[in-house]
PDB file of C-alpha atoms and ligand atoms in Angstrom:
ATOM      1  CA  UNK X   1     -59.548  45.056  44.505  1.00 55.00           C
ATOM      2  CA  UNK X   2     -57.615  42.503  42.536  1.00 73.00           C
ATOM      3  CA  UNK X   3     -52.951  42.823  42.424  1.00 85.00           C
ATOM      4  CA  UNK X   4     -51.916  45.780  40.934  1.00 95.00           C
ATOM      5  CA  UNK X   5     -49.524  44.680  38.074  1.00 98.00           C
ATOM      6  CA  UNK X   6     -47.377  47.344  36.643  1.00 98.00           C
ATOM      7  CA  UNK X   7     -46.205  46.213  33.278  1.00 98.00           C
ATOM      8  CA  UNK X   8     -42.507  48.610  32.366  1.00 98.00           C
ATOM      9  CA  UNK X   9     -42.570  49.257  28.411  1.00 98.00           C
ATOM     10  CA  UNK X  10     -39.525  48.130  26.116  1.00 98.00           C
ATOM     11  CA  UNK X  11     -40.513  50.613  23.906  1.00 97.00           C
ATOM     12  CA  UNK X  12     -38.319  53.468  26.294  1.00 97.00           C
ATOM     13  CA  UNK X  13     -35.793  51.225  27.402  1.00 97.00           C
ATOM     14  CA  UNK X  14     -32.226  51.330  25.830  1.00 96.00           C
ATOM     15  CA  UNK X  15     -32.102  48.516  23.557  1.00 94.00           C
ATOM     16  CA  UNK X  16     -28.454  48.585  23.939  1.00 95.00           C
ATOM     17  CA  UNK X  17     -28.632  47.988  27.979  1.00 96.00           C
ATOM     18  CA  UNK X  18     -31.852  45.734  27.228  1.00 96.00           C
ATOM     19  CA  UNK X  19     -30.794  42.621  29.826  1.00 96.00           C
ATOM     20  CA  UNK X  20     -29.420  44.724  32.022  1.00 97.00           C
ATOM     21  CA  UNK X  21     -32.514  47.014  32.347  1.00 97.00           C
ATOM     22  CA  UNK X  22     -34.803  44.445  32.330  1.00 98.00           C
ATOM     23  CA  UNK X  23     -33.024  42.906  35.333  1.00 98.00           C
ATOM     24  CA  UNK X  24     -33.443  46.012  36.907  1.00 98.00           C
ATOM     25  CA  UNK X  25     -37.360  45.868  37.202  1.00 98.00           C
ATOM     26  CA  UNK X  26     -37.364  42.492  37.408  1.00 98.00           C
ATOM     27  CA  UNK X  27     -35.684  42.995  40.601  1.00 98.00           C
ATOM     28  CA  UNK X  28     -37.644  45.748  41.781  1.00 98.00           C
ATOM     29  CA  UNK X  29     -40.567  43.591  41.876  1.00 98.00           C
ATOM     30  CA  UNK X  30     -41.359  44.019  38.222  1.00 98.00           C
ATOM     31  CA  UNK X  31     -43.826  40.345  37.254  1.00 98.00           C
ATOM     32  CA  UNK X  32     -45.107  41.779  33.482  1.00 98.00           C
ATOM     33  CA  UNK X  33     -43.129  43.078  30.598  1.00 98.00           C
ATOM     34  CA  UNK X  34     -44.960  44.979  27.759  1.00 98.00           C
ATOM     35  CA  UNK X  35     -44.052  45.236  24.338  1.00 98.00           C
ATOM     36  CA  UNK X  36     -44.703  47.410  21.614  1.00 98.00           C
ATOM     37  CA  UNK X  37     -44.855  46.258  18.094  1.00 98.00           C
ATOM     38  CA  UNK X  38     -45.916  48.968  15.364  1.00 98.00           C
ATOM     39  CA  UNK X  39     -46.013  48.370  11.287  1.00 98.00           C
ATOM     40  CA  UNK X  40     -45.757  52.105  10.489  1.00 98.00           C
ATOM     41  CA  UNK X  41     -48.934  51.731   9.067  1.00 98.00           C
ATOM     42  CA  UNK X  42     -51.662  51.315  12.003  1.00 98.00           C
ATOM     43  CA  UNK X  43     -49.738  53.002  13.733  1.00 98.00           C
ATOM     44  CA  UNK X  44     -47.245  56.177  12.302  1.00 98.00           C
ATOM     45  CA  UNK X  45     -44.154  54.485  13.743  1.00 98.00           C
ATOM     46  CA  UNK X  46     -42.441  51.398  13.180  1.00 98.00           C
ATOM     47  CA  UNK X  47     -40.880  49.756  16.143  1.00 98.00           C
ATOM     48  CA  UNK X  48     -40.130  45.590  16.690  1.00 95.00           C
ATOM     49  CA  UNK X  49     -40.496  42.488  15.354  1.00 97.00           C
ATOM     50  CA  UNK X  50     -40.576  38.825  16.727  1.00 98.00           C
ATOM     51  CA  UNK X  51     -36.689  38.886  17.527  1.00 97.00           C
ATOM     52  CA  UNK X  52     -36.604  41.475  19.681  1.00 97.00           C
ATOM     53  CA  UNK X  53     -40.058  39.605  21.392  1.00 98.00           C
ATOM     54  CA  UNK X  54     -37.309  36.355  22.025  1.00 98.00           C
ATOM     55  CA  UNK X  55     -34.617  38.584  22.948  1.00 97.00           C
ATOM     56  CA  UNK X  56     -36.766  39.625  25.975  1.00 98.00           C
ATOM     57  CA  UNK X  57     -38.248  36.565  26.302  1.00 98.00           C
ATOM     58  CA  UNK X  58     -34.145  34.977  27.044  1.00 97.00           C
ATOM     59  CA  UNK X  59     -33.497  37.869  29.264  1.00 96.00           C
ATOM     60  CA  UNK X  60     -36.649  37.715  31.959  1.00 96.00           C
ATOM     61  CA  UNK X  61     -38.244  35.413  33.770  1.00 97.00           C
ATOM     62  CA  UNK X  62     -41.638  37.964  33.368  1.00 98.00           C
ATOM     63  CA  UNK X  63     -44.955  37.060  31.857  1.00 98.00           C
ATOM     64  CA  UNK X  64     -44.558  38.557  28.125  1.00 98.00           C
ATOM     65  CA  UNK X  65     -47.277  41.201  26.929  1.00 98.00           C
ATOM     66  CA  UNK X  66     -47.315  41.578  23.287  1.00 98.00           C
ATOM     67  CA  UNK X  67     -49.350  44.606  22.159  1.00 99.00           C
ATOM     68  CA  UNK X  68     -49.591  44.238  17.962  1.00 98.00           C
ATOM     69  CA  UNK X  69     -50.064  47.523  16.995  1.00 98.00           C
ATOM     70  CA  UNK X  70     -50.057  46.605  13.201  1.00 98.00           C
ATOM     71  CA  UNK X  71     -52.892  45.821  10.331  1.00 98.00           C
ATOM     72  CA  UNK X  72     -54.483  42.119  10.148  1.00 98.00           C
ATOM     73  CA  UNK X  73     -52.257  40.960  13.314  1.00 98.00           C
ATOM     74  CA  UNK X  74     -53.885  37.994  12.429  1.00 98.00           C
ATOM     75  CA  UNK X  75     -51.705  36.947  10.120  1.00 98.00           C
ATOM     76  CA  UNK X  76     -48.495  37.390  12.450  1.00 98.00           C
ATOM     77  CA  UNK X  77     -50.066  36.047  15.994  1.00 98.00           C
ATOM     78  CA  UNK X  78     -48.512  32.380  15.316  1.00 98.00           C
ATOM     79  CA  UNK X  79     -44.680  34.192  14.785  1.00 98.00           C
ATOM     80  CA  UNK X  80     -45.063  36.431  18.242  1.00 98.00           C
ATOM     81  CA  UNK X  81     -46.164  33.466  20.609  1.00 98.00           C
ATOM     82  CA  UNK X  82     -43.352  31.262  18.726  1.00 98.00           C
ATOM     83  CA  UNK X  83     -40.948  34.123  19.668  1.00 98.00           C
ATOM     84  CA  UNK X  84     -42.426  33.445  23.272  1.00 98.00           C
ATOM     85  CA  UNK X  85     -45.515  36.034  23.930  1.00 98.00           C
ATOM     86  CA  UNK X  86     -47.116  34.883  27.136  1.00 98.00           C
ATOM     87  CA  UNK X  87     -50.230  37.259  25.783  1.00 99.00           C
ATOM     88  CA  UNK X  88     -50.819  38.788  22.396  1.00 99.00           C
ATOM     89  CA  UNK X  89     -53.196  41.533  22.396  1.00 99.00           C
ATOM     90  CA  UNK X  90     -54.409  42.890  18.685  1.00 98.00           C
ATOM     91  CA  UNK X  91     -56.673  46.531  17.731  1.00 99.00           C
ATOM     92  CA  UNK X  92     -60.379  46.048  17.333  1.00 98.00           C
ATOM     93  CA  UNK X  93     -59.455  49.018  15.040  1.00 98.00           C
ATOM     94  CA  UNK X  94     -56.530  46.955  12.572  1.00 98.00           C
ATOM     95  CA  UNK X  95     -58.967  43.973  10.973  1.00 98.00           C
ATOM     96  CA  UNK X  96     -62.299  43.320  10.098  1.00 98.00           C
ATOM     97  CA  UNK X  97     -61.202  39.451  11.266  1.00 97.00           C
ATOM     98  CA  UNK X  98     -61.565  40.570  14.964  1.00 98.00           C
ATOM     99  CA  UNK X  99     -62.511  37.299  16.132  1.00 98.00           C
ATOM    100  CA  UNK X 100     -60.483  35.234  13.959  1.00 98.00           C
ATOM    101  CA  UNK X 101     -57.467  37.244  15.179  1.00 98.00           C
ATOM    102  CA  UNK X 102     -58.418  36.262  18.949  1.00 98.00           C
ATOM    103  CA  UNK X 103     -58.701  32.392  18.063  1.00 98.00           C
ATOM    104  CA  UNK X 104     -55.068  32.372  16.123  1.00 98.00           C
ATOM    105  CA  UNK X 105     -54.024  33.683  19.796  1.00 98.00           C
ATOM    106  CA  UNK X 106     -55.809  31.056  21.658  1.00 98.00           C
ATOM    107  CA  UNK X 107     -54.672  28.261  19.185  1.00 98.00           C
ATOM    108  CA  UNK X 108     -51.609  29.508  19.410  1.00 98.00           C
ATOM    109  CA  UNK X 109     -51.531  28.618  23.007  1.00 98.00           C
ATOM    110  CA  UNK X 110     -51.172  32.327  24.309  1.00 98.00           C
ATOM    111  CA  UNK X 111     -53.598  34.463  26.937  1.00 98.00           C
ATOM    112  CA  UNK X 112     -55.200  36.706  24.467  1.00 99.00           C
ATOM    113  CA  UNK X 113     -56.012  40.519  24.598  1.00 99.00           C
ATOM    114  CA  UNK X 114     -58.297  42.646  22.846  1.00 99.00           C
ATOM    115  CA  UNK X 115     -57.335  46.630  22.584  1.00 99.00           C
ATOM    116  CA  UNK X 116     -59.347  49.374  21.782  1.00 99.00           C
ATOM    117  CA  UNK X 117     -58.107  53.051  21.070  1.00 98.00           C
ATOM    118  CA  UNK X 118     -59.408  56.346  22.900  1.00 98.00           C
ATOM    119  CA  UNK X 119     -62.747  56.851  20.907  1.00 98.00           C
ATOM    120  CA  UNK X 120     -63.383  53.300  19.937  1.00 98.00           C
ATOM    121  CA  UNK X 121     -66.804  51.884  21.103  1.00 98.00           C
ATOM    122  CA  UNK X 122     -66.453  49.604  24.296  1.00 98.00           C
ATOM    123  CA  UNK X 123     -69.523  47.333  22.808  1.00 98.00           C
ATOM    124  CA  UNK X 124     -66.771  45.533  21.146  1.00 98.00           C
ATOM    125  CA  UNK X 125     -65.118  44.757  24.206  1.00 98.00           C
ATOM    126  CA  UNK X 126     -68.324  43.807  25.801  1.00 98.00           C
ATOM    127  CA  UNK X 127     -69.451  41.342  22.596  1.00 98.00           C
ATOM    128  CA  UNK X 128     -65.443  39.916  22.964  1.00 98.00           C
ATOM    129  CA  UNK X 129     -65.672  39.377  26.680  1.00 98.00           C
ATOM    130  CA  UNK X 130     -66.508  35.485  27.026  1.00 97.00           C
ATOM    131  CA  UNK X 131     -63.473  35.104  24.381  1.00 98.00           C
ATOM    132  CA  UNK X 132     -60.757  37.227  25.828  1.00 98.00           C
ATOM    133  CA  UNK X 133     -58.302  37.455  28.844  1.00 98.00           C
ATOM    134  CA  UNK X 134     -57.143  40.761  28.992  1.00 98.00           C
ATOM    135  CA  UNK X 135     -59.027  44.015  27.503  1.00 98.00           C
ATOM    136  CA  UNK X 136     -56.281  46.797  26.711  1.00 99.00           C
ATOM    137  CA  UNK X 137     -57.763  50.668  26.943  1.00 98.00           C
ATOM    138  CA  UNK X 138     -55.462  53.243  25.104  1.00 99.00           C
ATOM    139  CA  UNK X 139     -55.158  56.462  27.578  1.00 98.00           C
ATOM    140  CA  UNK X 140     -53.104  58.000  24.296  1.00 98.00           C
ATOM    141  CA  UNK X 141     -53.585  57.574  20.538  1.00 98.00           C
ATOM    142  CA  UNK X 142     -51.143  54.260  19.884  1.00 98.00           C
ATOM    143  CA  UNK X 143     -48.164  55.190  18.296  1.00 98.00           C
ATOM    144  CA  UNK X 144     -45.620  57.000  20.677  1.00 98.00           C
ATOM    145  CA  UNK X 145     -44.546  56.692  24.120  1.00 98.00           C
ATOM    146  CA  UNK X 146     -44.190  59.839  26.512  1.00 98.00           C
ATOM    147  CA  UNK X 147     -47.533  61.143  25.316  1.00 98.00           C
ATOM    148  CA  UNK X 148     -49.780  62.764  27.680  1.00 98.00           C
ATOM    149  CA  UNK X 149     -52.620  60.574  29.252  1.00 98.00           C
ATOM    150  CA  UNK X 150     -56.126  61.393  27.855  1.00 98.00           C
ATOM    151  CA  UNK X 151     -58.765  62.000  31.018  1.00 92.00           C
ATOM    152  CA  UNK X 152     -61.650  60.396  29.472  1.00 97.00           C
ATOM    153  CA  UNK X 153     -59.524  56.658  29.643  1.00 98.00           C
ATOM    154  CA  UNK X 154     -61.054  56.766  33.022  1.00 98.00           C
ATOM    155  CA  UNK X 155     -64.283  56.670  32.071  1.00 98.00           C
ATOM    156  CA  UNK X 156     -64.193  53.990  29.899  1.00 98.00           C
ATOM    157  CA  UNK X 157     -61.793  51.953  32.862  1.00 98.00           C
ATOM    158  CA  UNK X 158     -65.145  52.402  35.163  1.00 98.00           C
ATOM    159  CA  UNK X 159     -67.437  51.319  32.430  1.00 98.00           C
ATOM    160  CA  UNK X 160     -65.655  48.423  31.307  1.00 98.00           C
ATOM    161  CA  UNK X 161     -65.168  47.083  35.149  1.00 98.00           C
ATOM    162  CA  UNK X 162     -68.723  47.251  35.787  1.00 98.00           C
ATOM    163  CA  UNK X 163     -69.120  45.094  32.787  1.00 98.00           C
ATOM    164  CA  UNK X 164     -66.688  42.998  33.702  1.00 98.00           C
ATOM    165  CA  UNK X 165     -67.519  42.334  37.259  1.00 98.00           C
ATOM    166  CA  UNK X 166     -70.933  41.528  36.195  1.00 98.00           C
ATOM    167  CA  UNK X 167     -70.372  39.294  33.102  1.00 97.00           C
ATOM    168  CA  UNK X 168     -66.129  37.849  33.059  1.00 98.00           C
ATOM    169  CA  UNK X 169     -64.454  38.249  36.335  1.00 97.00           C
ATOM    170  CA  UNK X 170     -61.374  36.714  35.422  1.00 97.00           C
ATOM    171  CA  UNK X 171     -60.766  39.460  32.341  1.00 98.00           C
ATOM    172  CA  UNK X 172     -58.215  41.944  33.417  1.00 98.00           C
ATOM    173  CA  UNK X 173     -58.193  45.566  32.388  1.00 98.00           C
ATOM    174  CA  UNK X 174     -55.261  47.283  31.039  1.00 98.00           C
ATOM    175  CA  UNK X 175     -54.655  50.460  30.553  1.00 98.00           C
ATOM    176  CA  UNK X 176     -51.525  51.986  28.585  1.00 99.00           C
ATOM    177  CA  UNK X 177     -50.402  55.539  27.810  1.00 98.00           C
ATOM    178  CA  UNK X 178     -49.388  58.447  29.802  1.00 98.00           C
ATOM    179  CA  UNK X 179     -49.028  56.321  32.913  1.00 98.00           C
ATOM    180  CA  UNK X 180     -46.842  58.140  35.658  1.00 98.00           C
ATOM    181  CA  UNK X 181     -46.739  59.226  39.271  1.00 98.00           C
ATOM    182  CA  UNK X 182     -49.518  61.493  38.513  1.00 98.00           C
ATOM    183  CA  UNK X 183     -51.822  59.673  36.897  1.00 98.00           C
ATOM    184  CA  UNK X 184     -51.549  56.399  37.629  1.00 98.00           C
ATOM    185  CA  UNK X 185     -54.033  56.653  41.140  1.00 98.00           C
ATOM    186  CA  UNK X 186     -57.341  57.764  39.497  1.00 98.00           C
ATOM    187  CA  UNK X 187     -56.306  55.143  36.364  1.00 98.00           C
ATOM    188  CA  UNK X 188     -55.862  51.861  39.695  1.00 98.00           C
ATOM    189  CA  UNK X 189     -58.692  53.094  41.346  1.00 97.00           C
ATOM    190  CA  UNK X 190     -61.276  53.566  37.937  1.00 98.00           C
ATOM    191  CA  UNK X 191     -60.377  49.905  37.317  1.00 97.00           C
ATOM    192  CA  UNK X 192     -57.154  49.254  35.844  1.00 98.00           C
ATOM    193  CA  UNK X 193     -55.318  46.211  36.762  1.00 98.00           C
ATOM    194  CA  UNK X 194     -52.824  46.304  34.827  1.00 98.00           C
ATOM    195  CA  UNK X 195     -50.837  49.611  34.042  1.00 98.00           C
ATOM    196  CA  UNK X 196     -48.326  50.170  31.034  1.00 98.00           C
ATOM    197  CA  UNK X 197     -45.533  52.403  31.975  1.00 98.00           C
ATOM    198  CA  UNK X 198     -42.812  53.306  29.652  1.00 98.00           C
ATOM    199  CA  UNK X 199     -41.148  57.010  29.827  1.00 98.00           C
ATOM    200  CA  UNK X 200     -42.256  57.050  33.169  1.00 98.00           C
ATOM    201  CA  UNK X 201     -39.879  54.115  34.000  1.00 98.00           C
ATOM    202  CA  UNK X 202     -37.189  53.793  31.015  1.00 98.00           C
ATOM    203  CA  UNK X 203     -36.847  57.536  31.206  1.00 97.00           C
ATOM    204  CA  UNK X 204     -35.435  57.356  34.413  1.00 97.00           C
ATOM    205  CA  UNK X 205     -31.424  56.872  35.607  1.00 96.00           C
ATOM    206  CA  UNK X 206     -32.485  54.302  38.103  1.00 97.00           C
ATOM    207  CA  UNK X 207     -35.612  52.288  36.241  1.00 98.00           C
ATOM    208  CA  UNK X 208     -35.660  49.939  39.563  1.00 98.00           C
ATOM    209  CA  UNK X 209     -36.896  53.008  41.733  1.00 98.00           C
ATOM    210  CA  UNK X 210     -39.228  54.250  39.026  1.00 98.00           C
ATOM    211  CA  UNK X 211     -40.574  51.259  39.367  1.00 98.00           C
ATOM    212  CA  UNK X 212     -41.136  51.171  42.950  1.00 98.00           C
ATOM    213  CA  UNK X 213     -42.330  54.800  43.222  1.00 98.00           C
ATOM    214  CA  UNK X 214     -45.187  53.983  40.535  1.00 98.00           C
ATOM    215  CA  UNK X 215     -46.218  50.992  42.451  1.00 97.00           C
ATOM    216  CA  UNK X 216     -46.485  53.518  45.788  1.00 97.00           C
ATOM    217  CA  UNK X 217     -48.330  56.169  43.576  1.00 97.00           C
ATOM    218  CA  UNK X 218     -51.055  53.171  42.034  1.00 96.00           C
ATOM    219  CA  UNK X 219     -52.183  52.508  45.972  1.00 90.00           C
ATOM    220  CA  UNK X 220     -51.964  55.790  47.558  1.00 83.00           C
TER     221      UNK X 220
HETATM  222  C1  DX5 O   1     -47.991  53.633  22.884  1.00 67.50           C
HETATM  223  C2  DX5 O   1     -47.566  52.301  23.424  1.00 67.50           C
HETATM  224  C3  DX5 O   1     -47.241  52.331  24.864  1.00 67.50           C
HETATM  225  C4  DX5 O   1     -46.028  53.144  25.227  1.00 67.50           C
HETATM  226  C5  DX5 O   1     -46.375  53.844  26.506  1.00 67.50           C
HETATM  227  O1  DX5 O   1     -48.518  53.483  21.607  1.00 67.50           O
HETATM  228  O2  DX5 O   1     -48.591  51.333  23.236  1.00 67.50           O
HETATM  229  O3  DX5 O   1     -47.122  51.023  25.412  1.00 67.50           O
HETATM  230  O4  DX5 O   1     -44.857  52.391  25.420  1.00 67.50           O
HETATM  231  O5  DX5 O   1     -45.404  54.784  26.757  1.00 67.50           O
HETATM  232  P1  DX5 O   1     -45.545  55.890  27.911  1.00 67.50           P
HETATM  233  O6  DX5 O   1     -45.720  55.161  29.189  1.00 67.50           O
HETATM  234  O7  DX5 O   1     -44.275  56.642  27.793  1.00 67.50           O
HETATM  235  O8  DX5 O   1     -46.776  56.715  27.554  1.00 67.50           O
HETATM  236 ZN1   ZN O   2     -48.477  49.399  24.346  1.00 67.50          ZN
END
């Protein structure tokens, strides 16, 4: 099995204590950052644009994970890895430009990630694989954080890493939603590598420990 990377989620921090709670994962081992941008149309919720993307990006040494939650990202890839997005990751579900969406991220000079949402065919993800770093699979219906994590995301983690183990090794698998104590074993050990936790970290008084107790839960 490859590292486990647990990525905390701006989206539930306080974006009044933002350096100083970023510091606090960051030093509790934290190596990913992920964060949520939503157009309040893809998505029922509106959330941040490329400044608060830079403000993170000044206040962490992390790898940046930019998850565009917002209709033809295409158009705005070029702003979030100015703003200083290590990887952009856009919805098969928000253009029909799917692969023109994926080459602005590559041109752009970012690691690029595809996401699907819970009932979204995985063929896209397999047709995508030879063009793509990361493969995102929403546990939750993109939109909110502190939702509850939808069972059948495992599935689809098992199915994917079979394809990828066969076909693009070096493609992680995300997962992102409803990521806690509880459910973050069976999520780690169906294939995620990557695993997106926001309430479940943010929501805490001590975010460093969250942290920590997450990573003990993803390898018991
Ligand atoms: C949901 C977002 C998630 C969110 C996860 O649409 O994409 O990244 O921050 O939040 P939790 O971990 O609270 O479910
Ligand atoms: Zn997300």
């Amino acid at each position: 099995m490859s590292e486990t990377i647990i990525a905390p989620s701006v989206l539930a921090a306080d974006l009044g204590r933002l350096a100083e709670q970023l510091a606090a994962v960051e030093e509790a081992g934290a190596t990913w950052l992920h964060v949520d941008v939503m157009d309040g149309h893809f998505v029922p919720n509106l959330s941040f644009g490329a400044p608060v993307v830079a403000a993170v990006r000044r206040a962490t040494r992390c790898f940046v994970d930019v998850h565009l939650m917002i209709e033809a990202p295409e158009r705005w890839v070029e702003t979030f890895v100015a703003a200083g997005a290590d990887l952009v990751s856009v919805h098969a579900e928000a253009t029909p430009n799917v692969h023109r969406a994926l080459a602005a991220i590559r041109s752009a000079g970012a690691k690029v990630g595809l996401a699907v949402n819970p009932l979204t065919p995985l063929a896209i993800v397999e047709e995508a694989l030879s063009e793509i770093d990361l493969a995102l699979v929403m546990s939750v219906d993109p939109g909110f954080g502190g939702q509850r994590y939808l069972p059948g995301a495992n599935v689809r983690l098992e199915r994917l890493r079979h394809l990828r183990d066969a076909r693009a090794p070096h493609v992680l698998l995300q997962v992102d939603g409803g990521i806690d104590e509880r459910t973050i074993g069976d999520a780690r050990r169906a294939g995620a590598d990557v695993l997106v936790a926001g309430s479940a970290i943010f929501g805490s008084d001590d975010p460093g420990a969250a942290f920590a107790r997450l990573g003990s839960a993803a390898r018991s």
